[in-house]
Amino acid sequence: MYQKNDELTVTIEDQGINGEGIGKVNGYALFVKDTVIGDKCKVKIMKAKKNFAFAKLIEIVEPSKHRVEEKCPVARQCGGCQLQSMDYETQLKFKEEKVFNNLKRIGGLDTCQIPMKEIIGMDEPYYYRNKTQFPVGRNKDGEIAYGFYAGRTHSIIETPGCVLGMRIDGRDVCKEIMDTVISFMKENDIEPYDEPTQSGFVRHVLIRISESTKQIMVCVVTNSNELPEVDKLVEKLKAIPNMTSISINTNKEFGNVIMGSKTVHLFGPGYIEDTIGENKFRISPESFFQVNSKQVEKLYGKAIEYAGLTGEEIVWDLYCGIGTISLSMAKDAKKVICVEIVEKAVEDAKNNAIINKVDNTEFLLGAAEDVVADYFDEEKEECHPDVIVVDPPRKGCDQKLLKTIVSMNPERIVYVSCDSATLARDLAWLKGYGYTFNEVTPVDMFPQTVHVESVALLSKTK
């Protein structure tokens, strides 16, 4: 039996779902963060259990052929990237296997029953994030600092320049903005938020960058209704090229939710614009918009392909957000009925429909599991779905909603998922109620991380 602080040499033979390497010594399993299959490494046990332990990497004795040097100097400390030390081809294989294994283990499918297509990867798997949220606090020396949280903590790891954040013509826009905010705070004695005491002002800074228009949005999340000397901050930020929208969001709640319910716009229209395919979208600070603008066209393209639209179908888009999937499908559908719980998102979606001259959409406000059943009971003669599209949060679909979907009896269900575990669970449920699982395609929306998006098609069993 091994104990805490024991040092061992192990060869990594497998990869866990969170990207940690897995090796065995005399049959005893060791889970080691920052390792890659094929690494021979020296490790130190940090937490020992009867049959396995969590260990810390001390030294790479012999590197794996799949190991690469991390672009980011704080990649191991920061909780944002889990796979930077793994070559991109191996990352894609890891994600394919993650989706496949979840469908097999959680979805209860035999290996031969999993019709999975090759993952859609990126040509350039860095500098893709159009949205970044930086926590602000103090470092161990007492200086105001920003960065990202270390894994499973609220300790800020200072980041010299995130290699995932989008650039504009080679400019590290996020660093420009954050250096400007920190400089303003120091010059005006503005305290960062201190979580233990719930004091201070600046909690987070949200930055959005448009891939197509190069417009920039900044939203400073504060612990107060007012930010002292805010006009000076606005003037500093306005001087940054491409700055389009500046706002303040108030969040006085204790917890992990970044944005509060109140946003005040200080400069610009309160939104930036980006495009997906032929459609233009207005994006506000609170909007959900896929963080990888390049890959989102591939993701939605696959969803449209699976929908099989001819121009005669009625489509329901549940969890529609600001209408990104809805408007992408509308030109090929008879009508699209869209459901979303966030009021501001519905407002944005309606505006986006007007901007793109789409007049065959209808938007319903409320939780999908509540709104859909009530509306369908009243209007079923006019709105029977041929296709239902769902793009739920990580927790997947509410079972009440799944029951409603089955009762609506669509010919096809297109399921866009950011978590293959809940996707597998929901596919298994739908298979038990008369639907055939036809195909799934993983899409790498989040290179250098363990996360993977998937699009699945189900059709009514004949």
Short mmCIF file of C-alpha atoms in Angstrom, two decimals:
data_model
loop_
_atom_site.label_atom_id
_atom_site.label_comp_id
_atom_site.label_asym_id
_atom_site.label_seq_id
_atom_site.Cartn_x
_atom_site.Cartn_y
_atom_site.Cartn_z
CA MET A 1 0.00 0.00 0.00
CA TYR A 2 1.47 3.33 -1.06
CA GLN A 3 1.17 6.45 1.08
CA LYS A 4 1.14 10.23 0.73
CA ASN A 5 4.54 11.72 -0.23
CA ASP A 6 5.82 8.43 -1.68
CA GLU A 7 7.84 9.09 -4.85
CA LEU A 8 7.50 6.62 -7.72
CA THR A 9 8.46 6.23 -11.37
CA VAL A 10 5.55 5.37 -13.65
CA THR A 11 4.79 5.11 -17.37
CA ILE A 12 1.53 6.74 -18.45
CA GLU A 13 -0.68 4.24 -20.28
CA ASP A 14 -4.06 5.97 -20.51
CA GLN A 15 -5.76 9.38 -20.29
CA GLY A 16 -8.62 10.25 -17.92
CA ILE A 17 -11.68 12.26 -18.97
CA ASN A 18 -10.22 15.41 -17.39
CA GLY A 19 -6.94 15.04 -19.29
CA GLU A 20 -4.91 13.53 -16.45
CA GLY A 21 -2.49 10.73 -17.29
CA ILE A 22 -3.08 7.27 -15.81
CA GLY A 23 -0.31 4.78 -15.04
CA LYS A 24 0.12 1.74 -12.80
CA VAL A 25 2.83 0.57 -10.42
CA ASN A 26 2.38 -3.04 -9.31
CA GLY A 27 -1.28 -2.79 -10.29
CA TYR A 28 -1.79 0.40 -8.25
CA ALA A 29 -3.31 3.19 -10.40
CA LEU A 30 -1.84 6.68 -10.35
CA PHE A 31 -3.67 9.73 -11.76
CA VAL A 32 -1.11 12.36 -12.76
CA LYS A 33 -2.03 15.81 -14.09
CA ASP A 34 0.11 17.33 -16.91
CA THR A 35 1.22 13.98 -18.31
CA VAL A 36 0.68 12.37 -21.71
CA ILE A 37 0.31 8.73 -22.77
CA GLY A 38 3.82 7.39 -23.24
CA ASP A 39 5.49 9.67 -20.66
CA LYS A 40 7.83 7.95 -18.22
CA CYS A 41 7.86 10.21 -15.21
CA LYS A 42 8.75 10.63 -11.59
CA VAL A 43 5.73 11.50 -9.44
CA LYS A 44 4.84 12.21 -5.82
CA ILE A 45 1.65 10.86 -4.25
CA MET A 46 -0.53 13.69 -2.91
CA LYS A 47 -3.64 11.71 -1.94
CA ALA A 48 -3.65 7.93 -1.51
CA LYS A 49 -6.67 5.62 -1.64
CA LYS A 50 -6.89 1.84 -1.34
CA ASN A 51 -6.66 1.07 -5.07
CA PHE A 52 -5.49 4.34 -6.59
CA ALA A 53 -3.83 7.66 -5.84
CA PHE A 54 -3.60 11.21 -7.15
CA ALA A 55 0.00 12.17 -7.80
CA LYS A 56 1.95 15.30 -8.74
CA LEU A 57 4.38 15.36 -11.64
CA ILE A 58 7.94 15.95 -10.44
CA GLU A 59 10.02 15.18 -13.52
CA ILE A 60 9.63 13.81 -17.04
CA VAL A 61 12.21 10.99 -17.22
CA GLU A 62 11.44 10.06 -20.85
CA PRO A 63 8.96 12.21 -22.78
CA SER A 64 6.18 10.68 -24.85
CA LYS A 65 6.36 11.00 -28.64
CA HIS A 66 3.04 12.86 -28.30
CA ARG A 67 4.43 15.47 -25.87
CA VAL A 68 5.01 19.04 -27.08
CA GLU A 69 6.29 22.14 -25.32
CA GLU A 70 3.48 24.31 -23.96
CA LYS A 71 3.06 27.72 -25.62
CA CYS A 72 1.92 29.24 -22.32
CA PRO A 73 4.50 29.50 -19.49
CA VAL A 74 1.81 29.01 -16.82
CA ALA A 75 -0.15 26.26 -18.61
CA ARG A 76 0.39 23.74 -15.80
CA GLN A 77 -0.67 26.11 -13.01
CA CYS A 78 -3.63 27.68 -14.83
CA GLY A 79 -6.93 25.81 -14.83
CA GLY A 80 -7.90 26.92 -18.34
CA CYS A 81 -5.94 24.46 -20.50
CA GLN A 82 -5.51 20.78 -19.69
CA LEU A 83 -3.96 19.45 -22.90
CA GLN A 84 -1.33 21.98 -24.01
CA SER A 85 1.47 19.46 -23.52
CA MET A 86 -0.21 17.05 -25.97
CA ASP A 87 0.21 17.36 -29.75
CA TYR A 88 -2.97 18.42 -31.51
CA GLU A 89 -3.52 15.19 -33.43
CA THR A 90 -3.47 13.28 -30.14
CA GLN A 91 -5.84 15.83 -28.58
CA LEU A 92 -8.36 15.12 -31.33
CA LYS A 93 -8.01 11.37 -30.84
CA PHE A 94 -8.51 11.83 -27.07
CA LYS A 95 -11.74 13.76 -27.69
CA GLU A 96 -13.07 11.23 -30.17
CA GLU A 97 -12.47 8.47 -27.64
CA LYS A 98 -14.11 10.54 -24.90
CA VAL A 99 -17.33 10.90 -26.92
CA PHE A 100 -17.22 7.26 -28.04
CA ASN A 101 -16.67 5.90 -24.52
CA ASN A 102 -19.47 8.03 -23.05
CA LEU A 103 -21.89 6.79 -25.70
CA LYS A 104 -20.83 3.23 -24.96
CA ARG A 105 -20.73 3.42 -21.16
CA ILE A 106 -23.51 5.91 -20.36
CA GLY A 107 -25.58 5.53 -23.52
CA GLY A 108 -25.54 1.74 -23.23
CA LEU A 109 -24.61 1.25 -26.89
CA ASP A 110 -22.65 -1.65 -28.30
CA THR A 111 -19.44 -0.65 -30.05
CA CYS A 112 -20.90 -1.53 -33.46
CA GLN A 113 -23.97 0.63 -32.73
CA ILE A 114 -22.08 3.92 -32.42
CA PRO A 115 -22.22 5.65 -35.84
CA MET A 116 -19.54 8.26 -35.14
CA LYS A 117 -17.92 10.45 -37.77
CA GLU A 118 -14.37 11.79 -37.60
CA ILE A 119 -13.94 14.80 -35.34
CA ILE A 120 -13.83 18.21 -37.04
CA GLY A 121 -10.64 19.92 -35.84
CA MET A 122 -9.05 23.35 -36.34
CA ASP A 123 -6.32 24.34 -38.77
CA GLU A 124 -4.83 26.70 -36.14
CA PRO A 125 -5.74 25.49 -32.62
CA TYR A 126 -4.69 28.68 -30.80
CA TYR A 127 -5.91 32.30 -30.50
CA TYR A 128 -9.55 31.39 -31.12
CA ARG A 129 -11.55 32.56 -28.07
CA ASN A 130 -13.76 35.56 -28.86
CA LYS A 131 -14.78 35.87 -25.20
CA THR A 132 -12.52 35.98 -22.14
CA GLN A 133 -13.39 36.65 -18.49
CA PHE A 134 -10.51 37.66 -16.24
CA PRO A 135 -10.86 37.61 -12.43
CA VAL A 136 -9.11 40.53 -10.68
CA GLY A 137 -7.55 40.35 -7.23
CA ARG A 138 -4.24 40.67 -5.42
CA ASN A 139 -1.23 38.40 -5.78
CA LYS A 140 0.94 37.02 -2.98
CA ASP A 141 2.97 40.27 -2.98
CA GLY A 142 -0.16 42.34 -2.49
CA GLU A 143 -0.13 43.78 -6.01
CA ILE A 144 -3.30 44.07 -8.11
CA ALA A 145 -3.29 41.15 -10.53
CA TYR A 146 -5.42 39.42 -13.15
CA GLY A 147 -5.29 36.05 -14.86
CA PHE A 148 -7.21 32.80 -14.52
CA TYR A 149 -8.07 30.60 -11.57
CA ALA A 150 -5.88 27.61 -10.82
CA GLY A 151 -7.78 24.35 -11.23
CA ARG A 152 -10.56 23.88 -8.65
CA THR A 153 -9.52 27.01 -6.71
CA HIS A 154 -10.10 30.76 -6.68
CA SER A 155 -6.37 31.47 -6.60
CA ILE A 156 -5.48 33.73 -9.52
CA ILE A 157 -2.63 32.59 -11.75
CA GLU A 158 -1.20 35.68 -13.43
CA THR A 159 -1.20 35.24 -17.20
CA PRO A 160 1.35 37.09 -19.34
CA GLY A 161 -0.78 36.59 -22.45
CA CYS A 162 -3.36 33.86 -23.00
CA VAL A 163 -2.56 31.78 -26.09
CA LEU A 164 -6.25 30.99 -26.58
CA GLY A 165 -7.48 34.61 -26.66
CA MET A 166 -8.27 36.03 -30.09
CA ARG A 167 -5.85 38.55 -31.58
CA ILE A 168 -6.60 41.44 -33.92
CA ASP A 169 -3.91 41.73 -36.60
CA GLY A 170 -1.45 40.14 -34.20
CA ARG A 171 -2.32 42.44 -31.30
CA ASP A 172 -2.90 40.87 -27.90
CA VAL A 173 -6.06 42.88 -27.32
CA CYS A 174 -6.87 41.22 -23.99
CA LYS A 175 -3.50 42.22 -22.53
CA GLU A 176 -3.93 45.79 -23.79
CA ILE A 177 -7.30 46.03 -22.08
CA MET A 178 -6.29 44.38 -18.82
CA ASP A 179 -3.11 46.47 -18.50
CA THR A 180 -5.29 49.56 -19.03
CA VAL A 181 -7.78 48.48 -16.33
CA ILE A 182 -5.05 47.61 -13.80
CA SER A 183 -3.25 50.90 -14.49
CA PHE A 184 -6.51 52.80 -13.90
CA MET A 185 -7.13 50.94 -10.62
CA LYS A 186 -3.64 51.72 -9.30
CA GLU A 187 -3.80 55.38 -10.30
CA ASN A 188 -7.18 55.90 -8.63
CA ASP A 189 -6.81 53.59 -5.60
CA ILE A 190 -9.61 51.30 -6.79
CA GLU A 191 -9.59 48.08 -4.77
CA PRO A 192 -10.06 44.70 -6.45
CA TYR A 193 -12.73 42.41 -5.05
CA ASP A 194 -11.69 40.36 -2.03
CA GLU A 195 -13.80 37.21 -1.87
CA PRO A 196 -13.34 36.30 1.86
CA THR A 197 -14.47 39.76 3.02
CA GLN A 198 -16.70 40.50 -0.01
CA SER A 199 -15.15 43.97 -0.16
CA GLY A 200 -13.55 45.95 -2.96
CA PHE A 201 -14.85 46.97 -6.38
CA VAL A 202 -13.58 45.19 -9.50
CA ARG A 203 -14.42 41.46 -9.64
CA HIS A 204 -14.02 40.45 -13.29
CA VAL A 205 -13.41 42.01 -16.68
CA LEU A 206 -15.30 40.47 -19.60
CA ILE A 207 -13.84 41.00 -23.07
CA ARG A 208 -15.49 40.08 -26.37
CA ILE A 209 -13.86 40.41 -29.80
CA SER A 210 -15.67 40.01 -33.12
CA GLU A 211 -13.96 37.71 -35.60
CA SER A 212 -15.58 39.37 -38.62
CA THR A 213 -15.82 43.07 -37.69
CA LYS A 214 -12.86 43.30 -35.24
CA GLN A 215 -15.11 45.20 -32.83
CA ILE A 216 -14.22 45.02 -29.12
CA MET A 217 -16.48 44.99 -26.07
CA VAL A 218 -15.43 45.46 -22.44
CA CYS A 219 -17.71 44.90 -19.46
CA VAL A 220 -16.29 45.49 -15.97
CA VAL A 221 -18.07 43.44 -13.30
CA THR A 222 -18.15 45.30 -9.98
CA ASN A 223 -19.18 44.65 -6.40
CA SER A 224 -20.92 48.02 -6.22
CA ASN A 225 -23.60 50.03 -8.01
CA GLU A 226 -20.95 52.62 -8.88
CA LEU A 227 -17.29 52.46 -9.85
CA PRO A 228 -15.28 55.47 -8.63
CA GLU A 229 -13.72 57.62 -11.38
CA VAL A 230 -15.41 55.47 -14.01
CA ASP A 231 -15.26 58.28 -16.60
CA LYS A 232 -11.45 58.13 -16.48
CA LEU A 233 -11.56 54.39 -17.18
CA VAL A 234 -13.89 54.92 -20.14
CA GLU A 235 -11.53 57.50 -21.64
CA LYS A 236 -8.57 55.14 -21.29
CA LEU A 237 -10.42 52.22 -22.86
CA LYS A 238 -11.80 54.35 -25.71
CA ALA A 239 -8.23 55.05 -26.78
CA ILE A 240 -7.73 51.36 -27.63
CA PRO A 241 -8.23 50.82 -31.39
CA ASN A 242 -11.47 49.00 -32.35
CA MET A 243 -13.12 49.70 -28.96
CA THR A 244 -16.87 49.61 -29.65
CA SER A 245 -18.76 49.05 -26.39
CA ILE A 246 -17.95 49.68 -22.71
CA SER A 247 -20.28 48.79 -19.85
CA ILE A 248 -20.42 48.13 -16.11
CA ASN A 249 -22.19 45.11 -14.64
CA THR A 250 -23.12 44.89 -10.95
CA ASN A 251 -22.79 41.61 -9.06
CA LYS A 252 -23.00 41.79 -5.26
CA GLU A 253 -23.77 38.11 -4.79
CA PHE A 254 -21.36 35.69 -3.14
CA GLY A 255 -20.65 32.70 -5.37
CA ASN A 256 -19.27 31.55 -8.70
CA VAL A 257 -21.67 33.36 -11.03
CA ILE A 258 -19.67 36.03 -12.84
CA MET A 259 -22.35 38.39 -14.19
CA GLY A 260 -25.01 40.13 -12.15
CA SER A 261 -28.46 41.15 -13.37
CA LYS A 262 -27.81 44.89 -13.89
CA THR A 263 -25.71 46.25 -16.76
CA VAL A 264 -25.17 49.95 -17.51
CA HIS A 265 -23.73 50.94 -20.90
CA LEU A 266 -21.17 53.75 -20.72
CA PHE A 267 -19.91 53.96 -24.28
CA GLY A 268 -21.12 52.67 -27.63
CA PRO A 269 -24.33 50.86 -28.55
CA GLY A 270 -24.13 48.18 -25.83
CA TYR A 271 -23.30 45.41 -28.27
CA ILE A 272 -20.84 44.30 -30.93
CA GLU A 273 -21.66 42.50 -34.17
CA ASP A 274 -20.30 39.23 -35.53
CA THR A 275 -21.34 36.92 -38.34
CA ILE A 276 -22.07 33.23 -38.76
CA GLY A 277 -22.36 32.31 -42.40
CA GLU A 278 -24.53 34.92 -44.10
CA ASN A 279 -26.16 36.14 -40.88
CA LYS A 280 -25.12 39.06 -38.69
CA PHE A 281 -25.64 38.92 -34.91
CA ARG A 282 -25.70 41.55 -32.22
CA ILE A 283 -23.95 40.32 -29.08
CA SER A 284 -24.50 42.01 -25.71
CA PRO A 285 -22.46 41.37 -22.53
CA GLU A 286 -24.98 38.78 -21.31
CA SER A 287 -25.45 36.99 -24.64
CA PHE A 288 -24.52 33.37 -25.20
CA PHE A 289 -22.42 33.16 -28.35
CA GLN A 290 -20.09 30.28 -29.16
CA VAL A 291 -16.54 31.28 -28.18
CA ASN A 292 -14.91 29.84 -31.31
CA SER A 293 -16.14 31.84 -34.30
CA LYS A 294 -14.21 29.79 -36.86
CA GLN A 295 -15.51 26.42 -35.67
CA VAL A 296 -19.09 27.51 -35.03
CA GLU A 297 -19.82 27.61 -38.78
CA LYS A 298 -18.67 23.98 -39.02
CA LEU A 299 -20.75 23.05 -35.96
CA TYR A 300 -23.93 24.68 -37.23
CA GLY A 301 -23.25 23.47 -40.76
CA LYS A 302 -23.35 19.91 -39.46
CA ALA A 303 -26.57 20.66 -37.52
CA ILE A 304 -28.18 22.05 -40.70
CA GLU A 305 -27.04 18.99 -42.65
CA TYR A 306 -28.63 16.69 -40.06
CA ALA A 307 -31.87 18.71 -40.07
CA GLY A 308 -32.33 17.82 -43.76
CA LEU A 309 -34.41 20.90 -44.56
CA THR A 310 -36.21 21.33 -47.89
CA GLY A 311 -38.11 24.54 -47.20
CA GLU A 312 -41.33 22.84 -46.08
CA GLU A 313 -40.41 21.95 -42.48
CA ILE A 314 -41.49 23.45 -39.18
CA VAL A 315 -38.46 23.55 -36.88
CA TRP A 316 -38.42 24.05 -33.12
CA ASP A 317 -35.16 25.43 -31.71
CA LEU A 318 -35.07 24.90 -27.96
CA TYR A 319 -32.45 26.82 -25.93
CA CYS A 320 -32.16 29.21 -28.89
CA GLY A 321 -30.03 31.92 -27.20
CA ILE A 322 -29.69 34.96 -29.48
CA GLY A 323 -30.98 32.95 -32.44
CA THR A 324 -27.71 31.72 -33.94
CA ILE A 325 -28.98 28.25 -34.94
CA SER A 326 -32.55 29.46 -35.55
CA LEU A 327 -31.59 32.08 -38.11
CA SER A 328 -29.04 29.76 -39.72
CA MET A 329 -31.88 27.27 -40.41
CA ALA A 330 -34.68 29.72 -41.14
CA LYS A 331 -33.86 30.30 -44.83
CA ASP A 332 -34.29 26.57 -45.51
CA ALA A 333 -37.39 26.05 -43.33
CA LYS A 334 -41.06 26.94 -43.52
CA LYS A 335 -41.04 28.29 -39.95
CA VAL A 336 -38.75 28.20 -36.91
CA ILE A 337 -40.20 28.43 -33.40
CA CYS A 338 -37.53 29.45 -30.90
CA VAL A 339 -37.53 29.08 -27.11
CA GLU A 340 -35.15 30.76 -24.63
CA ILE A 341 -35.25 31.45 -20.88
CA VAL A 342 -33.04 34.60 -20.82
CA GLU A 343 -35.13 37.69 -21.57
CA LYS A 344 -32.20 39.75 -22.91
CA ALA A 345 -31.27 36.90 -25.26
CA VAL A 346 -34.82 36.78 -26.67
CA GLU A 347 -34.67 40.54 -27.21
CA ASP A 348 -31.35 40.14 -29.05
CA ALA A 349 -32.74 37.22 -31.08
CA LYS A 350 -35.73 39.26 -32.25
CA ASN A 351 -33.42 42.11 -33.26
CA ASN A 352 -31.14 39.68 -35.08
CA ALA A 353 -34.11 38.35 -37.04
CA ILE A 354 -34.97 41.91 -38.10
CA ILE A 355 -31.35 42.73 -39.02
CA ASN A 356 -31.14 39.65 -41.23
CA LYS A 357 -34.62 40.19 -42.72
CA VAL A 358 -35.86 36.83 -41.46
CA ASP A 359 -39.64 36.85 -41.05
CA ASN A 360 -40.44 33.16 -40.51
CA THR A 361 -39.36 32.91 -36.86
CA GLU A 362 -41.34 33.12 -33.64
CA PHE A 363 -39.69 33.59 -30.23
CA LEU A 364 -41.04 32.29 -26.92
CA LEU A 365 -39.68 33.42 -23.54
CA GLY A 366 -39.36 30.91 -20.72
CA ALA A 367 -37.85 27.61 -19.64
CA ALA A 368 -38.16 25.13 -22.50
CA GLU A 369 -39.47 22.38 -20.21
CA ASP A 370 -42.40 24.66 -19.25
CA VAL A 371 -43.10 26.79 -22.32
CA VAL A 372 -42.97 24.15 -25.05
CA ALA A 373 -45.67 21.86 -23.66
CA ASP A 374 -48.14 24.69 -22.97
CA TYR A 375 -47.67 26.35 -26.36
CA PHE A 376 -47.82 23.07 -28.28
CA ASP A 377 -51.05 22.00 -26.56
CA GLU A 378 -52.72 25.21 -27.74
CA GLU A 379 -51.21 25.47 -31.22
CA LYS A 380 -50.39 21.88 -32.23
CA GLU A 381 -52.42 22.02 -35.45
CA GLU A 382 -50.31 24.91 -36.73
CA CYS A 383 -46.90 24.08 -35.29
CA HIS A 384 -46.34 20.34 -35.40
CA PRO A 385 -42.53 19.95 -35.68
CA ASP A 386 -40.77 18.11 -38.45
CA VAL A 387 -37.43 18.81 -36.77
CA ILE A 388 -36.57 19.69 -33.18
CA VAL A 389 -33.15 21.16 -32.42
CA VAL A 390 -31.81 21.22 -28.85
CA ASP A 391 -28.62 22.91 -27.69
CA PRO A 392 -28.87 22.58 -23.90
CA PRO A 393 -26.41 23.66 -21.20
CA ARG A 394 -23.87 21.18 -19.82
CA LYS A 395 -26.48 19.46 -17.64
CA GLY A 396 -28.35 18.29 -20.74
CA CYS A 397 -32.12 18.27 -21.31
CA ASP A 398 -34.63 18.24 -18.49
CA GLN A 399 -36.54 14.92 -18.55
CA LYS A 400 -39.83 16.80 -18.60
CA LEU A 401 -38.68 18.40 -21.85
CA LEU A 402 -37.60 15.04 -23.30
CA LYS A 403 -41.07 13.68 -22.60
CA THR A 404 -42.60 16.70 -24.33
CA ILE A 405 -40.31 16.26 -27.35
CA VAL A 406 -41.39 12.63 -27.72
CA SER A 407 -45.06 13.60 -27.40
CA MET A 408 -44.58 16.17 -30.20
CA ASN A 409 -43.47 13.30 -32.45
CA PRO A 410 -40.94 15.05 -34.73
CA GLU A 411 -39.42 13.14 -37.66
CA ARG A 412 -35.88 14.20 -36.66
CA ILE A 413 -34.12 15.46 -33.53
CA VAL A 414 -30.82 17.32 -33.87
CA TYR A 415 -28.96 17.41 -30.55
CA VAL A 416 -26.06 19.88 -30.17
CA SER A 417 -24.12 19.07 -27.02
CA CYS A 418 -21.23 20.56 -25.03
CA ASP A 419 -21.03 17.50 -22.75
CA SER A 420 -20.96 14.03 -24.31
CA ALA A 421 -21.86 12.41 -20.96
CA THR A 422 -25.27 14.11 -20.76
CA LEU A 423 -25.68 13.69 -24.51
CA ALA A 424 -25.23 9.93 -24.08
CA ARG A 425 -27.72 9.86 -21.20
CA ASP A 426 -30.37 11.74 -23.21
CA LEU A 427 -29.79 9.69 -26.38
CA ALA A 428 -30.30 6.50 -24.36
CA TRP A 429 -33.60 7.88 -23.04
CA LEU A 430 -34.83 8.92 -26.52
CA LYS A 431 -33.85 5.51 -27.97
CA GLY A 432 -36.17 3.94 -25.42
CA TYR A 433 -39.08 6.06 -26.65
CA GLY A 434 -39.11 5.38 -30.35
CA TYR A 435 -36.08 7.15 -31.82
CA THR A 436 -33.12 5.72 -33.72
CA PHE A 437 -29.65 7.14 -33.14
CA ASN A 438 -28.38 7.77 -36.68
CA GLU A 439 -25.06 9.59 -36.35
CA VAL A 440 -22.85 11.83 -34.19
CA THR A 441 -20.02 14.16 -35.21
CA PRO A 442 -17.64 15.63 -32.60
CA VAL A 443 -16.44 19.19 -33.27
CA ASP A 444 -13.38 20.60 -31.52
CA MET A 445 -14.59 24.00 -30.37
CA PHE A 446 -12.08 24.19 -27.50
CA PRO A 447 -8.54 23.15 -28.52
CA GLN A 448 -6.00 22.71 -25.70
CA THR A 449 -8.83 21.82 -23.28
CA VAL A 450 -10.66 18.55 -22.52
CA HIS A 451 -14.00 19.95 -23.70
CA VAL A 452 -15.60 18.85 -26.96
CA GLU A 453 -18.83 19.73 -28.73
CA SER A 454 -20.91 17.12 -30.58
CA VAL A 455 -23.85 17.10 -32.99
CA ALA A 456 -26.12 14.04 -33.06
CA LEU A 457 -29.01 13.06 -35.29
CA LEU A 458 -31.96 10.91 -34.23
CA SER A 459 -34.91 9.95 -36.38
CA LYS A 460 -38.28 8.43 -35.62
CA THR A 461 -38.00 4.65 -35.68
CA LYS A 462 -39.85 3.24 -38.67
#
